[in-house]
Structures are given as C-alpha cells and as structure tokens.
Amino acid sequence: MINSNNFSFIFWLVLTVTVTMVDAKDETLVAGASGCPVAQAVIGKLKLIPEFSTDYAYMARLAYTETKFGQQAATDPSRKGMWGVDQATWQAARTASASAKQSILDQLDVDFDSLSFDDMDVPLYSALAARLRILTIETSSPIPYLLPVDLQANYYGTLEGDVTKTAAFKTAANDLLDENNPDNCLLCNAKARKRDILVVLDASGSVSSSEWRLETQFTRDLLKGFKISSTDSRAAIIVFDSRVTYKTDFTQLQSNEAVDSTVANLPYYGGGTDCNRALEEAAGIFSTSSGARMGESGVAQAMVFITDGGCSTAQGVRTLNASVPGLLSIAVGIGYSPRQNELLNIASKPEYVYMLNAGFSSLLDLGPAFTQVVCDKPVDRGSDAPAEVAADKKPEIMKFNNMEDIENIGVKIIATSQPNCTADVSWSFNFSTPNMAYNEGEKRIEFESDGEILIKGNPVYGATTNMPLYMSISTDDASPGCTFSVEVGEAETMGITVDPPTTTPPPTTTPEPTNSTEQLTTIERSAIYEGSGLKDKTDLTLEADQAGCEVVKAVVDKLERSQLGLTFDQEMMGRMAYVASDYGMSPMVEPDSIGIWGVKVWMLELSQSDASLARFYRPIMEAFGIDWQGVDSTQLRVPLINGLATRLYLTHVEENEMTIPQGQGAVGLNEQALFYAKYFRNESDEDAMADRYFRKVNARDAAGTCMTCDFENADSELLFIIDASVNHENCDITKKFVLDVCRKFRIFPEKTRVSSVFYTDKLYGHQYFSQSDRIRELEDHISAQECENMKSANESDMLQESYAELKSKDNRVRFSDATVKKMVILVTSGYNAGQVFNDEAAKIFKEDQELSDTVVIGVDEHHDDNSTLLPQIMETIPTRTSYGMTLDGGYAELAKSARMVASAICWEPITIFPRYLEQFDHPHSFTIAFKKIKTFKYFTDKSSERNAFNIEATTSAKGVAFFWSCDSPQPTKALCRGAAVVKPGEMTLLTPDRCPEVTYFTFANSGRLPADVVIELRKAKRRTPPLEA
C-alpha cells in the first residue's frame, strides 16, 4: 500500500481464521499445563459454581505459593498439580457437599467423585480439590478479605497446620501485587482503563472526625490508581448524612491533583443516615448531563458506597438499577450497624460486599484492592465504532453485544501507537474471560508496522444470532506501551473479503424439524399417589431418597395446591430444606434427622397423635392417597411425606407456641432463624443453629435457586384496579402495597410494565403503560393519588369501566406478544363485596381471553367471621384462569402481603387459548436465566379442532429442557408427564399430548449461560382426541 503524499511504504498483515469446534482450546484440562493464563482460566471456571463464594484472590495466591502457577515443582514431592494438592486435601474434598459437586457436574461436566488422586495433575481438578476442601470449613472459617495480606497468610498457615508457612504465602501474595512481576497476568493496569467512578461517603454523626479522615484517605488511595482526565477515567463524589451535603459530578474533577485536593478537604457535618437519598442522588449523577459516559464504547461505570449505619436501601437501589443498568457497585459496611442484606441490595454481586467489623482503620488496606475490582470490570464495546485499547500483560476483556450474524464476523485490530508490537488475541462466544489458555479461537500477531487481523468465526455451541462476542487482547514485556484500535462488525460491511475455499462445499439444506430423540430420564412413580386426574409419569416427590431443588419445589407446590387448610409459607419451606440438607444433596447435620427437611421421628409421632391435627388426615387422604396415621418413620425418606410431616409439625407449633416469622429483611430473617433453631431443630446450642440458618439462607439467596422466581425476566403487563373508597391511612397502605409488588419486577419497556386506575364512584388516576417505563415514574404517580373515603354506588359498574379503560388503545397492551403475561390485579375492600362481580362484570372475565389472568385481593377490614367476600368473587370469575385471597386481618395484613402476591404473579404460567393460537404462528422469543424456568398453560376447547398443537423450539445455549403435564402447573424434571431436550442451533419439534382441560409446559435452563429461546406454536396437522382422565 503506497501513500502518495510521502511515498513511504506501510506493510499490512491480513490473516484469516475460521473458528470451529476443533479450534476451541482448554489448557485447564491438560495435565501439567502451567502459567498465569492457565491459572486465570481455572479461576474463571470456579466462579461458575454458585456454592463457591468469592475467594478474594486466595486461589490465585495459593497456586502461586505452591508452584508459581505450575512453573516449579511443589515444595513437597507428594503434592500434585498447580494447587499442590496432597492426599489429605483430596480426601477432605471428597466429603464436600453433594450440591457443590452436582453444580460442578452441571457447569463444568466434571464428576469429581470419579477422579483419582493421580488426576490432580490436571489444573482444573487440582483447583477443584483445593476449593472443595475450603468449602468443608467455610461456614465457620470463611476466606479473609484481599488485604491486608497477613489475614490470608494466617488462614493458609492454619489450613496447612504449619504457621511457619505463612511467610511464603505473604511473599507470593506481594509478588502478585507487583506490576513488574513477569509471571503475573492478573494485575489490571488501571491507569490505561476508562472508568466513571463514583464514591459515596457516609458523613453521619456516628462517624468521628478521625474516622472521617480515614474514609477520605481511602478514597484518595482508591482514585490514585486511575489516570483522571476528561479522556481517561473520571471521578465524582457524594457526601451524605440525613441529606446529601456535598457532591461533584463527572465534569468537575479533571485531574488526579484536583481529585486528591478536593477529597482531602471534603466537608464533614454529622447527622442521620439516609442511604436511599444518597443512592437516588447517585442515579442522577450517572447521566450524560452530569458527565457520565453512558453507553460510550469502552467505558464502564462503577460506584463504591461506604456506610457505618443500618440504613434502608431498597428504594434507592431500585431507582439506581433502573437508571444505570450494568453498574458495578461495591458496598462497604463499617462496624456492626450495617445490615448485610441492605449491602447485598447495593452490591452488583455478593462478592462485592465488604463487612469491616474492625472499623474504619480496615479501609486503608482496601484502596488498592478496590482499584483492581473497578479496573477488572469487562466493558461493553459498540460494534459501530473502533474501540481504543491500551494493552498490557493483563488481558483487556471486550464484550461486543448482539452479533446478528456470528457466522460472518469481521474484526480489525490495528496497532496505533508504535511498530514492533506483539498482540495475543483470543475470543469466545460462551466464556466471558477468554485468554491464551482457554478460548474458542486465538491468534498471536507480530507487527513490523501497523497491522490488521481478520477473524471470521462460527460459535462452538451452535447458536447463530444475537450472541455476545468476548475478546481479550494482551501484550508481553517486549511490547510495552502498545495501543490498538479494535473494530468489530459484519465482514462484508467492513470491506473484508475472504478467499473462497479450495473445495466445493456440499449443498446446504434446511432440515425439517423432527421429534426430539434425546429424551430425559423418566422414573415411574410409586403407587402411593392415587388422587384424581391425569397423573405425571415422572414424580420424584414419591421416590425415596430423591433430592435436589426441583424436588423440593415440586413438594412445596403440591402442598400449596392441595388446599389442605395448612398454614403455609412457601419461602420458609424452601429455606428450611436448604439449611437442613442442601435440598437433600448433603448429609444431615444431626444423625437422628431424616429426609430433605431433617424430620425427627418424634415430630412424625406428634403429627399423628395431636388431636388438633386430625382435621387434616382426611384431606391428605383425598389429595394424595396417604393414610397419615399409617405412615412409619421409614417412609420419611419420601420427599412428599417428609414435607407433609414438616408442615404438620410447624402447624402444631404455630397453634400452640408462636406463628412463623415472615423472614423479610435482615431482622425478619434473624427472627425466622431463631424460630427454626428453637422449634424445629430443638438444638442445645440454638445460637449456633440460628447462625447457620442465617448464613446459609443469605448464601442461597445471593446465588439464586430454582425456588426463586425470575422477576428479572418475568415479562408481564400488570394492570392494577385499586379500590380508593377507603380512609387515608388505608389508602397509603394500599399504595405502598402496589409499589412494593411492582418493585420486585424489572420495570422497563421491554420487560414488565404497569398500568393503574383508581375508583370510588368515578374513575381517576389513570396511568398508561407508556407513562410508567421506569419505577421512579410509577412511584411518583401512585404516591400522588389520594383516596376519597367514599363508596361506589355500583362497584361492579366501576370495575367494568376500569377494565375497559385498561384495555383501551391508549394503554397499548402488548396483545400481539403471546409470551408476555397479562394480568389484572384487583385490590378491593369487603364493604360491598357482593356488588364487585355481578353477572355483567363476570362476563368480562369469562369472555375476554386476552386478559385472562386475574388476581383478586379482598381486604376484609370489618373482620367479619361470616365474610363471604372471596367465595362471592371466585364463584363469578373463571377459576381456571384466576385466583384470589381474602385478608381477614384487613389492611394491616395487606401491608405484609406484597412479597407473596408478587411471587404468585411471577410464578403464574402464561395463558394460551386455542382461539388465539394464531398469535403464536410466528417466532416468539424470551430469555431464561440460569436455573430458571418459563411456564405456559394451554387450555383445551373440546368443541374446537384447534386443540392439538405442536411446538417448534430452538435455543442459543446448551442445557434447555422442555417438560409438560396435564396436572402440575409448573412441570420440571422432578414432576412431569413428558420431557425432551431442546437442542441449540436447530429446530426441535415438541409434541405434548392433548390434556382434558389444560396442558402445562415449561422451558427450564440448567446450562451455564442465560438462554434465548425461540418458539412457534402451530395447530397439529391431524386432530387427536384428548387424553382421558
């Protein structure tokens, strides 16, 4: 290429790489593999295991202490692998929880119990053994924070049983903090990154003047690690007590000197602690008008929030999350006042919560650590403009979103700073931190002058569209100060051509969808379940010794649907199963406890001898075919019987001792933990058991399980009809209830939307979907409405008008998107209950199959034991698509019911009627998070030929399964009539049988990544008779 202006020659290097399955590289599974990139890849894999809490770089330090990332022999020749595993560590790892080993199998395809000690030469296996050994003691001895190094060094010495080894660990840890260490690829070069960093400082009255100086010194140390300027990283500050007392935005501090001087002289006032106000202020600072580079390619936003108070955060966090998606948030609690659950609300990951019980002096050790956390955040890169990258030994990770055609991606990388640069480039469509040891493709580029590389790739796991591309670029010591321009896009659009293949490829054809032959294992259930209706062929709730989250959820769902009259708390039942036995996956803490919930024999005997519980025996027989008084202790190994025994015993406790605490927030969870320790476990050391309950529930909630509904992806239209004919106090309770329900969901245009209307003797306070795209808009509108304490002359007329208003064109309900749940939530008092649903009002719900799901909440403020509010309502609406609840405790009970109602809305399947099947006669897509499900219900119309239907489905990731049932509203692998695997990258034909009334079907994701699923429902080609009950 000749430049006509100066006639100098520039040489361009153009390379072509095609990524196929054989190009995938994984040195973590190669015995004897060594080096920092291998260690980094292994540690990235460990983060996929939910049972492994953050290790604060301990695993990296351990590998470097033992073998310098495998580059030197272990000090003890009997030890194996990069992590220096000895026989004792390997044996201890084999006793670790079954749930962790199941996660390792699910996520990494490694059956740890099948490995031998000789297998520890494989880096991943060595690391798993070391980490599982730590897991066995982590509840009582958690891994210390990153700094000071002495804490982890002492931890290491204790584990090794030799305190003299602490010095070696300290040396290794300090070496890994040295940016000049040639073995180190883990240290991020913060000065070369672009970050918008907000530090929020607590200046309340509980912070002394000396502690305030420590807080500001920490901030100065943190920000010194970055290059502050308008074109590099930017910084902003918020100081708060009961109000925001000082703030700067991202336009005001344009240099490191300005930041240091400003922070050193920050004002301190002293006052209360209002975290919500500070968080709402933070949402405003993360905006383009305040200098934040929102959405700009190559820039990430981060916040460090410090407080020593036990303040509430929920409202502020919701505002912040809605305004700043993708924000990296670190939460620091000083002393014992901050509540861990409030800090978990703030932090973007549980590992970003720091509880510094030793006080403000601990902050000074964490400045450099936080610099690394903020620096390490992968940033999204737009594909429409080149991204500038300053590369070094630590790979710069780039994420290019939603590649529309990943079979034809072009990438140009140009050295922009100087010649003689060497760049190592690696990429992946499925792993977020690729490097030269673990990737789906890689290339080393050696530039004699400016250079260019072309990558044209195909994904490893078969998806073809809308996949993110993760790419890393790094250099070595021979290429200091190199910068690159990276551009990603469609190859042809970028003017990139590829030489045609030398051989003629075979003609391509589009295969017809075929029945999925890869079926899930079906286990025949025992004969114990003899109730009415079509029963599921797979019912693990009736098989002795079955375990797992899905089994627990199936039991809990059965108990809830059985209408036995038992007092019920679905969330606590799930928590108890996890605390007692990791959902049956781990040995019981107490040897005399049996089954998933750890029932003791005396608890079963009490449930059979307590005369007050005799009223449940007949309903149990009718619902499950179980003669409760004939159950013996050996049958407690059956999950359903174990769950029934648990629930009966808890009912005895509630009726004779105390009610179950609701367990909301840290205080409520602590009360629930004490209840569990005292009444269920009957431990001599109640405090220790309560602490175990508290810790395990927090860990479970942070990691997420199948018991937690996926509010983030619960795409819904929520239409609230609110009875405003109440006094002002009850009005405020109602408005707070509505907002608390909505806050559980992600309020966003393409996710969950909310519309509302208030009524007395007239309609008012309309809010259409287009007016409430964000939670803040919704909060402002609902809070501004006033109730009139006036009863409607005809409540039914008002209901019909409300319904018509919500369905109007102005509201723009997403009727055409059949994967969006559309629900009416009616909150009404019991004053004129009989008028709520007359024949005309009920006709709306019976004939309208577009808004088919209805939640009715009847608030019986009059505490009338003879109240017929709920029966009156439920008799007049189609119960197959609706459900309701009467709150005999009045509005005081309504105030506590938001969590329960939100969960009911979230779990309710999406309704499909045969007459609207044409809505599905084109592709519909939705996202399923890891360990989550999406459930539909298809109603049978016996007079129509459109009953029989087929489903064609494809998915972007491995691990998606299809389950269906005629009986269970949420079929899973534990409870279903049929199942199949949905294969990624190809169309799978799913053919559930015709059920007599309704067919429930679920898509479940057990893969390592969120899965995008595309489905089409079509009328079956031939009419088939429904199954007979």
mmCIF file of N, CA and C in Angstrom, residues 16 90 306 456 498 568 703 720 776 960:
data_model
loop_
_atom_site.group_PDB
_atom_site.id
_atom_site.type_symbol
_atom_site.label_atom_id
_atom_site.label_comp_id
_atom_site.label_asym_id
_atom_site.label_seq_id
_atom_site.Cartn_x
_atom_site.Cartn_y
_atom_site.Cartn_z
ATOM 1 N N THR A 16 -6.586 -14.682 8.127
ATOM 2 C CA THR A 16 -7.947 -15.197 8.193
ATOM 3 C C THR A 16 -7.987 -16.433 9.073
ATOM 4 N N TRP A 90 -7.273 -33.898 49.126
ATOM 5 C CA TRP A 90 -8.118 -34.647 48.190
ATOM 6 C C TRP A 90 -9.213 -35.414 48.929
ATOM 7 N N ILE A 306 -19.939 3.595 50.907
ATOM 8 C CA ILE A 306 -19.419 3.324 52.254
ATOM 9 C C ILE A 306 -20.397 3.859 53.288
ATOM 10 N N LYS A 456 -12.901 -14.514 11.174
ATOM 11 C CA LYS A 456 -14.244 -14.885 10.707
ATOM 12 C C LYS A 456 -14.603 -16.174 11.417
ATOM 13 N N VAL A 498 -12.795 -12.718 2.099
ATOM 14 C CA VAL A 498 -12.106 -13.950 2.464
ATOM 15 C C VAL A 498 -11.928 -14.760 1.198
ATOM 16 N N PHE A 568 -49.332 -21.830 55.687
ATOM 17 C CA PHE A 568 -48.320 -22.145 54.687
ATOM 18 C C PHE A 568 -47.403 -20.960 54.436
ATOM 19 N N ALA A 703 -26.888 -16.579 45.625
ATOM 20 C CA ALA A 703 -26.551 -17.404 44.461
ATOM 21 C C ALA A 703 -27.760 -17.625 43.557
ATOM 22 N N PHE A 720 -53.420 -2.763 37.402
ATOM 23 C CA PHE A 720 -53.959 -2.645 38.754
ATOM 24 C C PHE A 720 -55.274 -1.857 38.726
ATOM 25 N N ARG A 776 -39.266 4.871 38.902
ATOM 26 C CA ARG A 776 -39.398 6.203 39.512
ATOM 27 C C ARG A 776 -40.676 6.885 39.032
ATOM 28 N N VAL A 960 -31.134 -26.411 27.899
ATOM 29 C CA VAL A 960 -32.562 -26.075 27.952
ATOM 30 C C VAL A 960 -33.381 -27.339 27.732
#
